[in-house]
Tab-separated table of C-alpha atoms in Angstrom:
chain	number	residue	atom	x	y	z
C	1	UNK	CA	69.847	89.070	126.866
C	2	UNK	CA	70.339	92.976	126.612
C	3	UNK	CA	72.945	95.010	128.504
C	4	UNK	CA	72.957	98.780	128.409
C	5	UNK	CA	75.810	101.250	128.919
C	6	UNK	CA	75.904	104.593	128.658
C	7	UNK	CA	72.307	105.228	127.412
C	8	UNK	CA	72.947	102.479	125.067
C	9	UNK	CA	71.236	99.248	124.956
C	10	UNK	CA	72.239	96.352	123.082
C	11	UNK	CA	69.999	92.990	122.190
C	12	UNK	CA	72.723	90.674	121.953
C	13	UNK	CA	69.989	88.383	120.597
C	14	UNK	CA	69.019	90.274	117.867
C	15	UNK	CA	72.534	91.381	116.943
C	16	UNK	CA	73.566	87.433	116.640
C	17	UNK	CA	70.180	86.595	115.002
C	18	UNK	CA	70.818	89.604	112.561
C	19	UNK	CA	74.649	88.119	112.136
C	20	UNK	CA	72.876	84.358	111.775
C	21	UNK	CA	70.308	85.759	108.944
C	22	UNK	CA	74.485	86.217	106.740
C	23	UNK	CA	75.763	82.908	107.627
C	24	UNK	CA	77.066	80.853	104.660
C	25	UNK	CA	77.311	76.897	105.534
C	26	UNK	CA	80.562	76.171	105.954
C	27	UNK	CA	80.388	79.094	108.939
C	28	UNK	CA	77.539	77.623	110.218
C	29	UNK	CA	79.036	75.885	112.986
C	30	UNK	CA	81.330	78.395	114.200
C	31	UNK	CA	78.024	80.717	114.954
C	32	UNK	CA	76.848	78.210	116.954
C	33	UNK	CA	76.572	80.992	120.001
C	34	UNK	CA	78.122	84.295	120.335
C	35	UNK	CA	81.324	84.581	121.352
C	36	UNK	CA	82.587	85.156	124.484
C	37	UNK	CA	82.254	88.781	125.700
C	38	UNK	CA	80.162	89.767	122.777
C	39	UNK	CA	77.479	91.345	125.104
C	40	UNK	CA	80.152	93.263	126.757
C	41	UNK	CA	82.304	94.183	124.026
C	42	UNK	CA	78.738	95.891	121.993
C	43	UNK	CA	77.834	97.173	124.673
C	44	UNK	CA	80.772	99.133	125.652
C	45	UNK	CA	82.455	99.577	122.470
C	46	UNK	CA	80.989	101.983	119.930
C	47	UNK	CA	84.153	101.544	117.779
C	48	UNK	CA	84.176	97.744	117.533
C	49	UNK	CA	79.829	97.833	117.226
C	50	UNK	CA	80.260	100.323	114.244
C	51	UNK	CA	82.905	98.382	112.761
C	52	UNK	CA	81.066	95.092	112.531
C	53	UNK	CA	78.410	97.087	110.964
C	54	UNK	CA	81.032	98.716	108.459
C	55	UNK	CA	82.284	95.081	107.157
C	56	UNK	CA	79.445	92.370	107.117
C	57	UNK	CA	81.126	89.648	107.478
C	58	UNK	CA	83.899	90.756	109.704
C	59	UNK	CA	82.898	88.254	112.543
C	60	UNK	CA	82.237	85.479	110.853
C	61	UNK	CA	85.889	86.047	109.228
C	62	UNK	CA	87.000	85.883	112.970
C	63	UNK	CA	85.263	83.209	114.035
C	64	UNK	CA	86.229	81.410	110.583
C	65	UNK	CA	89.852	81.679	111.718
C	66	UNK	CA	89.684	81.653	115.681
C	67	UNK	CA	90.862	85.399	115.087
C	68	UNK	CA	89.540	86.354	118.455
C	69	UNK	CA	91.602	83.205	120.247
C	70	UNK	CA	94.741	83.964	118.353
C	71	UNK	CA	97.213	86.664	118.441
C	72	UNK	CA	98.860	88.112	115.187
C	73	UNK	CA	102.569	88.368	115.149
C	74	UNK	CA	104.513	90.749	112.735
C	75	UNK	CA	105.210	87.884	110.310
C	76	UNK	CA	101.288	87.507	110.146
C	77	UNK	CA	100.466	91.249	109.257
C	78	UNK	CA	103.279	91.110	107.062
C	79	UNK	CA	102.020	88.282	105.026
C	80	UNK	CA	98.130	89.491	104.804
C	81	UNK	CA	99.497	93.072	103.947
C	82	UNK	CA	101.649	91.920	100.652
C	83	UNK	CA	98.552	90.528	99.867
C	84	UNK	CA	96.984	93.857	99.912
C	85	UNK	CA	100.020	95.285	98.214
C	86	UNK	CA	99.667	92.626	95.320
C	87	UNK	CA	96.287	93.704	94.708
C	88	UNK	CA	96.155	97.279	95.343
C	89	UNK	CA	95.795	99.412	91.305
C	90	UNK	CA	97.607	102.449	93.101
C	91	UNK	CA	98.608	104.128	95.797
C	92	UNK	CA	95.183	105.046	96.897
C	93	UNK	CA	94.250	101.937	96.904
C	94	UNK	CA	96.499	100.544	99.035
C	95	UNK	CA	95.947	103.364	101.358
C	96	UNK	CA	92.045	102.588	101.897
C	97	UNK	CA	93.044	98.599	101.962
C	98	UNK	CA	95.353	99.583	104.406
C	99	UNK	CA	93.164	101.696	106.473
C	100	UNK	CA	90.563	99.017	106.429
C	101	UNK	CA	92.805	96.391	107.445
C	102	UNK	CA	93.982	98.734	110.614
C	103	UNK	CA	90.375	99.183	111.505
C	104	UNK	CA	89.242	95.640	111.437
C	105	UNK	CA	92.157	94.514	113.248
C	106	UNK	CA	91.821	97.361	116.168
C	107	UNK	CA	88.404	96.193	116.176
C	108	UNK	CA	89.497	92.433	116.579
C	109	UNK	CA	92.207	93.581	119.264
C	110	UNK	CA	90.311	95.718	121.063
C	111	UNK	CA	87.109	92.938	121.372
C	112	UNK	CA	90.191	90.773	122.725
C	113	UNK	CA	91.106	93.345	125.005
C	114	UNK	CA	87.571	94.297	126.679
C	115	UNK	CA	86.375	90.333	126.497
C	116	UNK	CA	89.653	89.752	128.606
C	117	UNK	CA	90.729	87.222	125.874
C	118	UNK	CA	94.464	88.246	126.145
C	119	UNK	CA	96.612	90.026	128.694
C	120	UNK	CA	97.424	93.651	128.490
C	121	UNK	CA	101.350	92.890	127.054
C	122	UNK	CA	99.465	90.796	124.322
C	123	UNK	CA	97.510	93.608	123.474
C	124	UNK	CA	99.888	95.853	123.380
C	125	UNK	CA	102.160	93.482	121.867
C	126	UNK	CA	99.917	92.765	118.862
C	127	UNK	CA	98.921	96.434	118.332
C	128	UNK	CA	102.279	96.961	117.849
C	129	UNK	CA	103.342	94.687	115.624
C	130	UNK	CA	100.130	96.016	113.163
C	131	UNK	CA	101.727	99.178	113.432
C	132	UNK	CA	105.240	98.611	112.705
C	133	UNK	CA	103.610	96.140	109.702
C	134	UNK	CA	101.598	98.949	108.494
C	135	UNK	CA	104.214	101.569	108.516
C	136	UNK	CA	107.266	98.923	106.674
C	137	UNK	CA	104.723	98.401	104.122
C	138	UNK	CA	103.518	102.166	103.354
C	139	UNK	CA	107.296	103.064	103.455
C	140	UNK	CA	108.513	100.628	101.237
C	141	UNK	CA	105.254	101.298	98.422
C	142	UNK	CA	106.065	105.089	98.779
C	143	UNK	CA	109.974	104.368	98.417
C	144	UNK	CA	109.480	102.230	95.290
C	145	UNK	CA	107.448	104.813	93.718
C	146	UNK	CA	109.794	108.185	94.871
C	147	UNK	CA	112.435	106.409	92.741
C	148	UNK	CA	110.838	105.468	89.945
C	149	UNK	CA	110.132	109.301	89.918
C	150	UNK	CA	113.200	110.531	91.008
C	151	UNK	CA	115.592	108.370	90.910
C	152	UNK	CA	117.627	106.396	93.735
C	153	UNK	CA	119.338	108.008	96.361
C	154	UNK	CA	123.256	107.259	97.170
C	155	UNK	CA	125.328	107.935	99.745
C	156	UNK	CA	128.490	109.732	99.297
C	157	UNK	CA	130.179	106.390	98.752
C	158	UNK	CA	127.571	105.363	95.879
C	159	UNK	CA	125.997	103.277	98.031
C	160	UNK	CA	121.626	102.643	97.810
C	161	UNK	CA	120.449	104.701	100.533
C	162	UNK	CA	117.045	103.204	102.234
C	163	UNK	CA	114.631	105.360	104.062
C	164	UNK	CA	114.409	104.046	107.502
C	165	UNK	CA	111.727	105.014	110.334
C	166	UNK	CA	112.333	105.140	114.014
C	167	UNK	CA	109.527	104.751	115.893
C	168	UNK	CA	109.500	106.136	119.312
C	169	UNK	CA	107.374	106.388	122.410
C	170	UNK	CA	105.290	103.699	123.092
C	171	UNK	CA	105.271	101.742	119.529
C	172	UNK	CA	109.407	102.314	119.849
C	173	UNK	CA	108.804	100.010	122.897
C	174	UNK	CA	106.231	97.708	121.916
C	175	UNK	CA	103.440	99.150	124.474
C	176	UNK	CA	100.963	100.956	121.971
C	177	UNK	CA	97.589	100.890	123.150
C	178	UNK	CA	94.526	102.069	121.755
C	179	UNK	CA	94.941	105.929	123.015
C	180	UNK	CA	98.561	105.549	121.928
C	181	UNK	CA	99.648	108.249	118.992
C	182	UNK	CA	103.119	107.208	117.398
C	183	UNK	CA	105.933	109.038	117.332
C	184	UNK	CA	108.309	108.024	113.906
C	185	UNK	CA	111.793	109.943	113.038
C	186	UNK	CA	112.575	109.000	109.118
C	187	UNK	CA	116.049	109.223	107.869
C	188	UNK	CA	118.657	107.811	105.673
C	189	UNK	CA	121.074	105.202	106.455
């Protein structure tokens, strides 16, 4: 089958064959067929077509894990970033795992999205929550390493001061979409 939008045309065979020519056996069976909307979700999404091409094995990961079935709380992100934290050598390293894990996962909401796999709250919902897991994590690396530098702030009282974010707008409210910018006030405690 092909289906072609906006001058482009994708051969949902060939993509699946050329995603069947990296299977590993244990995947096997979850690549059975393509999953629902793929035709659609190529076809209309250059972000979520160039990201598949960016990280080989990216679907199969999904399928792997019913990824594209399941939605990702805050606890979830949380968990797969410290992972990323563990691992990351520095600061720049974190930053590119980070910005690779936001990619992927836009690319695995937004298939959800256009494939009609989730409602629009869900969506919104779970785009959120990679946010707000995203931000807590780059805060609290950045923190760590300001006071090892500096030293840690107190409070008139001699209390630990924390940085805290605000986040405002539409991730404030747990509506961030894929348009969505995000609006974040930091400040002390």
């Amino acid at each position: 089958r092909a289906i072609s939008s906006n001058a482009k045309a994708i051969d949902v065979t060939k993509e699946w064959k050329a995603l069947g020519d990296k299977r590993t056996e244990e995947l096997a069976h979850h690549l059975d067929e393509p999953p629902k909307g793929m035709a659609l979700v190529l076809a209309t999404s250059d972000f979520v077509y160039n990201e598949l091409g960016r990280q080989d094995d990216l679907l199969s990961r999904w399928l792997a894990e019913d990824a594209l079935n399941s939605t990702r709380t805050y606890e979830k992100y949380v968990r797969r970033i410290d992972k990323l934290v563990a691992a990351a050598a520095d600061e720049a390293a974190l930053m590119s795992a980070l910005r690779r894990l936001r990619r992927a996962e836009m690319a695995r909401i937004a298939w959800r999205d256009i494939a009609a796999l989730a409602p629009f709250a869900t969506i919104a919902t779970e785009s959120s929550a990679l946010a707000d897991a995203i931000i807590d994590a780059a805060l609290e690396y950045v923190q760590t390493a300001l006071e090892v530098r500096y030293g840690i702030p107190y409070n008139a009282r001699d209390e630990r001061q924390k940085m805290v974010v605000f986040a405002l707008g539409k991730l404030g409210a747990s509506e961030l979409n894929f348009s969505s910018d995000i609006d974040l006030i930091y400040a002390f405690e």
